[in-house]
């Protein structure tokens, strides 16, 4: 009976630890917002590519951005950004990068 109870507790701990954690969005200062607004398209795409490779590649193999269409990427990034702990700006940069290189 003790083994059964311990097994149930272990399963509960594993299930609880695997749930998605929701972080509050990062607040940006006016200086940060101005700096972000002044990024060129090339700089945004480069930041997006770097984040895609670094954050998304940490947990799994990376698909090529050309493997999916723009419509396919939106829900994928929306679902994966919290797992990769991307803030709103970072999510937009990654989305801009994959959309720029998406299947036409």
mmCIF file of N, CA, C and O in Angstrom, residues 9-62:
data_model
loop_
_atom_site.group_PDB
_atom_site.id
_atom_site.type_symbol
_atom_site.label_atom_id
_atom_site.label_comp_id
_atom_site.label_asym_id
_atom_site.label_seq_id
_atom_site.Cartn_x
_atom_site.Cartn_y
_atom_site.Cartn_z
ATOM 1 N N UNK A 9 2.177 9.826 -5.483
ATOM 2 C CA UNK A 9 2.818 11.106 -5.160
ATOM 3 C C UNK A 9 3.879 11.459 -6.195
ATOM 4 O O UNK A 9 3.966 12.613 -6.644
ATOM 5 N N UNK A 10 4.669 10.488 -6.593
ATOM 6 C CA UNK A 10 5.712 10.714 -7.586
ATOM 7 C C UNK A 10 5.108 11.144 -8.919
ATOM 8 O O UNK A 10 5.570 12.103 -9.536
ATOM 9 N N UNK A 11 4.059 10.488 -9.356
ATOM 10 C CA UNK A 11 3.388 10.850 -10.604
ATOM 11 C C UNK A 11 2.822 12.271 -10.497
ATOM 12 O O UNK A 11 2.937 13.072 -11.427
ATOM 13 N N UNK A 12 2.237 12.597 -9.365
ATOM 14 C CA UNK A 12 1.700 13.943 -9.168
ATOM 15 C C UNK A 12 2.774 15.012 -9.245
ATOM 16 O O UNK A 12 2.584 16.067 -9.864
ATOM 17 N N UNK A 13 3.920 14.755 -8.637
ATOM 18 C CA UNK A 13 5.036 15.708 -8.676
ATOM 19 C C UNK A 13 5.534 15.866 -10.106
ATOM 20 O O UNK A 13 5.787 16.994 -10.561
ATOM 21 N N UNK A 14 5.645 14.792 -10.835
ATOM 22 C CA UNK A 14 6.117 14.859 -12.221
ATOM 23 C C UNK A 14 5.136 15.641 -13.086
ATOM 24 O O UNK A 14 5.536 16.523 -13.854
ATOM 25 N N UNK A 15 3.863 15.358 -12.958
ATOM 26 C CA UNK A 15 2.852 16.071 -13.744
ATOM 27 C C UNK A 15 2.854 17.549 -13.389
ATOM 28 O O UNK A 15 2.824 18.413 -14.271
ATOM 29 N N UNK A 16 2.921 17.881 -12.126
ATOM 30 C CA UNK A 16 2.927 19.280 -11.697
ATOM 31 C C UNK A 16 4.158 20.015 -12.226
ATOM 32 O O UNK A 16 4.063 21.149 -12.672
ATOM 33 N N UNK A 17 5.314 19.367 -12.205
ATOM 34 C CA UNK A 17 6.542 20.029 -12.643
ATOM 35 C C UNK A 17 6.588 20.231 -14.152
ATOM 36 O O UNK A 17 7.329 21.080 -14.636
ATOM 37 N N UNK A 18 5.788 19.507 -14.908
ATOM 38 C CA UNK A 18 5.786 19.631 -16.366
ATOM 39 C C UNK A 18 4.791 20.654 -16.883
ATOM 40 O O UNK A 18 4.759 20.924 -18.069
ATOM 41 N N UNK A 19 3.967 21.220 -16.026
ATOM 42 C CA UNK A 19 2.977 22.184 -16.511
ATOM 43 C C UNK A 19 3.663 23.461 -16.967
ATOM 44 O O UNK A 19 4.751 23.799 -16.529
ATOM 45 N N UNK A 20 3.021 24.181 -17.875
ATOM 46 C CA UNK A 20 3.567 25.411 -18.422
ATOM 47 C C UNK A 20 3.495 26.518 -17.384
ATOM 48 O O UNK A 20 2.468 26.725 -16.762
ATOM 49 N N UNK A 21 4.588 27.228 -17.225
ATOM 50 C CA UNK A 21 4.639 28.353 -16.317
ATOM 51 C C UNK A 21 4.403 29.625 -17.123
ATOM 52 O O UNK A 21 4.987 29.821 -18.172
ATOM 53 N N UNK A 22 3.534 30.492 -16.648
ATOM 54 C CA UNK A 22 3.253 31.755 -17.316
ATOM 55 C C UNK A 22 3.950 32.880 -16.562
ATOM 56 O O UNK A 22 3.690 33.095 -15.390
ATOM 57 N N UNK A 23 4.840 33.567 -17.261
ATOM 58 C CA UNK A 23 5.550 34.683 -16.657
ATOM 59 C C UNK A 23 4.869 35.985 -17.049
ATOM 60 O O UNK A 23 4.288 36.100 -18.117
ATOM 61 N N UNK A 24 4.954 36.952 -16.177
ATOM 62 C CA UNK A 24 4.408 38.275 -16.488
ATOM 63 C C UNK A 24 5.249 38.900 -17.587
ATOM 64 O O UNK A 24 6.464 38.706 -17.633
ATOM 65 N N UNK A 25 4.627 39.628 -18.500
ATOM 66 C CA UNK A 25 5.400 40.261 -19.564
ATOM 67 C C UNK A 25 6.409 41.261 -19.001
ATOM 68 O O UNK A 25 6.142 41.934 -18.013
ATOM 69 N N UNK A 26 7.551 41.296 -19.636
ATOM 70 C CA UNK A 26 8.608 42.203 -19.184
ATOM 71 C C UNK A 26 8.222 43.636 -19.512
ATOM 72 O O UNK A 26 7.707 43.917 -20.581
ATOM 73 N N UNK A 27 8.480 44.525 -18.570
ATOM 74 C CA UNK A 27 8.203 45.939 -18.795
ATOM 75 C C UNK A 27 9.447 46.572 -19.374
ATOM 76 O O UNK A 27 10.565 46.266 -18.973
ATOM 77 N N UNK A 28 9.232 47.471 -20.332
ATOM 78 C CA UNK A 28 10.359 48.143 -20.949
ATOM 79 C C UNK A 28 10.354 49.605 -20.551
ATOM 80 O O UNK A 28 9.305 50.208 -20.354
ATOM 81 N N UNK A 29 11.538 50.148 -20.437
ATOM 82 C CA UNK A 29 11.668 51.568 -20.116
ATOM 83 C C UNK A 29 11.507 52.376 -21.401
ATOM 84 O O UNK A 29 11.641 51.829 -22.495
ATOM 85 N N UNK A 30 11.251 53.665 -21.309
ATOM 86 C CA UNK A 30 11.153 54.488 -22.520
ATOM 87 C C UNK A 30 12.431 54.451 -23.361
ATOM 88 O O UNK A 30 12.365 54.461 -24.579
ATOM 89 N N UNK A 31 13.593 54.366 -22.705
ATOM 90 C CA UNK A 31 14.848 54.300 -23.441
ATOM 91 C C UNK A 31 14.936 53.013 -24.247
ATOM 92 O O UNK A 31 15.366 53.002 -25.390
ATOM 93 N N UNK A 32 14.520 51.895 -23.639
ATOM 94 C CA UNK A 32 14.545 50.613 -24.315
ATOM 95 C C UNK A 32 13.582 50.622 -25.491
ATOM 96 O O UNK A 32 13.905 50.150 -26.571
ATOM 97 N N UNK A 33 12.381 51.160 -25.287
ATOM 98 C CA UNK A 33 11.394 51.219 -26.362
ATOM 99 C C UNK A 33 11.908 52.046 -27.529
ATOM 100 O O UNK A 33 11.700 51.691 -28.687
ATOM 101 N N UNK A 34 12.580 53.151 -27.252
ATOM 102 C CA UNK A 34 13.134 53.992 -28.308
ATOM 103 C C UNK A 34 14.229 53.252 -29.056
ATOM 104 O O UNK A 34 14.286 53.294 -30.285
ATOM 105 N N UNK A 35 15.078 52.543 -28.331
ATOM 106 C CA UNK A 35 16.155 51.791 -28.973
ATOM 107 C C UNK A 35 15.585 50.694 -29.858
ATOM 108 O O UNK A 35 16.085 50.457 -30.960
ATOM 109 N N UNK A 36 14.539 50.031 -29.407
ATOM 110 C CA UNK A 36 13.905 48.971 -30.192
ATOM 111 C C UNK A 36 13.276 49.555 -31.444
ATOM 112 O O UNK A 36 13.375 48.999 -32.530
ATOM 113 N N UNK A 37 12.621 50.713 -31.306
ATOM 114 C CA UNK A 37 11.966 51.350 -32.442
ATOM 115 C C UNK A 37 12.975 51.790 -33.490
ATOM 116 O O UNK A 37 12.648 51.886 -34.664
ATOM 117 N N UNK A 38 14.223 52.057 -33.082
ATOM 118 C CA UNK A 38 15.245 52.531 -33.997
ATOM 119 C C UNK A 38 15.998 51.401 -34.692
ATOM 120 O O UNK A 38 16.904 51.679 -35.471
ATOM 121 N N UNK A 39 15.647 50.146 -34.426
ATOM 122 C CA UNK A 39 16.316 49.031 -35.084
ATOM 123 C C UNK A 39 15.903 48.982 -36.555
ATOM 124 O O UNK A 39 14.742 49.161 -36.896
ATOM 125 N N UNK A 40 16.883 48.722 -37.412
ATOM 126 C CA UNK A 40 16.561 48.544 -38.823
ATOM 127 C C UNK A 40 15.944 47.155 -39.008
ATOM 128 O O UNK A 40 16.015 46.302 -38.121
ATOM 129 N N UNK A 41 15.345 46.945 -40.166
ATOM 130 C CA UNK A 41 14.727 45.651 -40.454
ATOM 131 C C UNK A 41 15.777 44.540 -40.398
ATOM 132 O O UNK A 41 15.520 43.466 -39.856
ATOM 133 N N UNK A 42 16.959 44.813 -40.925
ATOM 134 C CA UNK A 42 18.028 43.811 -40.931
ATOM 135 C C UNK A 42 18.458 43.451 -39.499
ATOM 136 O O UNK A 42 18.704 42.293 -39.192
ATOM 137 N N UNK A 43 18.528 44.477 -38.633
ATOM 138 C CA UNK A 43 18.901 44.230 -37.240
ATOM 139 C C UNK A 43 17.831 43.406 -36.530
ATOM 140 O O UNK A 43 18.149 42.505 -35.752
ATOM 141 N N UNK A 44 16.568 43.734 -36.792
ATOM 142 C CA UNK A 44 15.477 42.961 -36.189
ATOM 143 C C UNK A 44 15.519 41.506 -36.638
ATOM 144 O O UNK A 44 15.363 40.591 -35.828
ATOM 145 N N UNK A 45 15.728 41.295 -37.937
ATOM 146 C CA UNK A 45 15.774 39.929 -38.461
ATOM 147 C C UNK A 45 16.972 39.170 -37.899
ATOM 148 O O UNK A 45 16.864 37.980 -37.595
ATOM 149 N N UNK A 46 18.106 39.852 -37.739
ATOM 150 C CA UNK A 46 19.299 39.201 -37.168
ATOM 151 C C UNK A 46 19.052 38.825 -35.705
ATOM 152 O O UNK A 46 19.395 37.720 -35.277
ATOM 153 N N UNK A 47 18.435 39.729 -34.939
ATOM 154 C CA UNK A 47 18.109 39.414 -33.543
ATOM 155 C C UNK A 47 17.132 38.243 -33.497
ATOM 156 O O UNK A 47 17.262 37.354 -32.657
ATOM 157 N N UNK A 48 16.155 38.249 -34.378
ATOM 158 C CA UNK A 48 15.191 37.156 -34.434
ATOM 159 C C UNK A 48 15.846 35.830 -34.764
ATOM 160 O O UNK A 48 15.546 34.801 -34.162
ATOM 161 N N UNK A 49 16.764 35.853 -35.725
ATOM 162 C CA UNK A 49 17.478 34.631 -36.096
ATOM 163 C C UNK A 49 18.318 34.115 -34.930
ATOM 164 O O UNK A 49 18.331 32.913 -34.635
ATOM 165 N N UNK A 50 19.033 35.027 -34.271
ATOM 166 C CA UNK A 50 19.867 34.630 -33.130
ATOM 167 C C UNK A 50 19.015 34.022 -32.014
ATOM 168 O O UNK A 50 19.381 32.987 -31.436
ATOM 169 N N UNK A 51 17.895 34.662 -31.698
ATOM 170 C CA UNK A 51 17.007 34.137 -30.652
ATOM 171 C C UNK A 51 16.415 32.791 -31.059
ATOM 172 O O UNK A 51 16.306 31.876 -30.245
ATOM 173 N N UNK A 52 16.007 32.671 -32.317
ATOM 174 C CA UNK A 52 15.452 31.418 -32.828
ATOM 175 C C UNK A 52 16.453 30.284 -32.636
ATOM 176 O O UNK A 52 16.117 29.230 -32.104
ATOM 177 N N UNK A 53 17.694 30.529 -33.047
ATOM 178 C CA UNK A 53 18.727 29.496 -32.923
ATOM 179 C C UNK A 53 19.075 29.200 -31.471
ATOM 180 O O UNK A 53 19.235 28.039 -31.091
ATOM 181 N N UNK A 54 19.178 30.246 -30.654
ATOM 182 C CA UNK A 54 19.588 30.075 -29.257
ATOM 183 C C UNK A 54 18.478 29.503 -28.392
ATOM 184 O O UNK A 54 18.657 28.477 -27.731
ATOM 185 N N UNK A 55 17.335 30.157 -28.369
ATOM 186 C CA UNK A 55 16.264 29.777 -27.443
ATOM 187 C C UNK A 55 15.473 28.576 -27.933
ATOM 188 O O UNK A 55 15.141 27.691 -27.155
ATOM 189 N N UNK A 56 15.136 28.546 -29.221
ATOM 190 C CA UNK A 56 14.306 27.457 -29.738
ATOM 191 C C UNK A 56 15.129 26.179 -29.914
ATOM 192 O O UNK A 56 14.625 25.081 -29.723
ATOM 193 N N UNK A 57 16.397 26.353 -30.290
ATOM 194 C CA UNK A 57 17.254 25.188 -30.496
ATOM 195 C C UNK A 57 17.731 24.547 -29.217
ATOM 196 O O UNK A 57 18.330 23.481 -29.232
ATOM 197 N N UNK A 58 17.452 25.180 -28.088
ATOM 198 C CA UNK A 58 17.881 24.641 -26.796
ATOM 199 C C UNK A 58 17.170 23.330 -26.464
ATOM 200 O O UNK A 58 17.745 22.437 -25.871
ATOM 201 N N UNK A 59 15.904 23.228 -26.860
ATOM 202 C CA UNK A 59 15.095 22.076 -26.446
ATOM 203 C C UNK A 59 14.876 21.037 -27.539
ATOM 204 O O UNK A 59 14.577 19.896 -27.244
ATOM 205 N N UNK A 60 14.966 21.438 -28.786
ATOM 206 C CA UNK A 60 14.672 20.492 -29.863
ATOM 207 C C UNK A 60 15.368 20.927 -31.136
ATOM 208 O O UNK A 60 15.875 22.039 -31.241
ATOM 209 N N UNK A 61 15.370 20.033 -32.135
ATOM 210 C CA UNK A 61 15.920 20.372 -33.438
ATOM 211 C C UNK A 61 15.099 21.478 -34.080
ATOM 212 O O UNK A 61 13.884 21.543 -33.908
ATOM 213 N N UNK A 62 15.777 22.352 -34.786
ATOM 214 C CA UNK A 62 15.092 23.489 -35.388
ATOM 215 C C UNK A 62 14.600 23.164 -36.791
ATOM 216 O O UNK A 62 15.365 22.675 -37.613
#
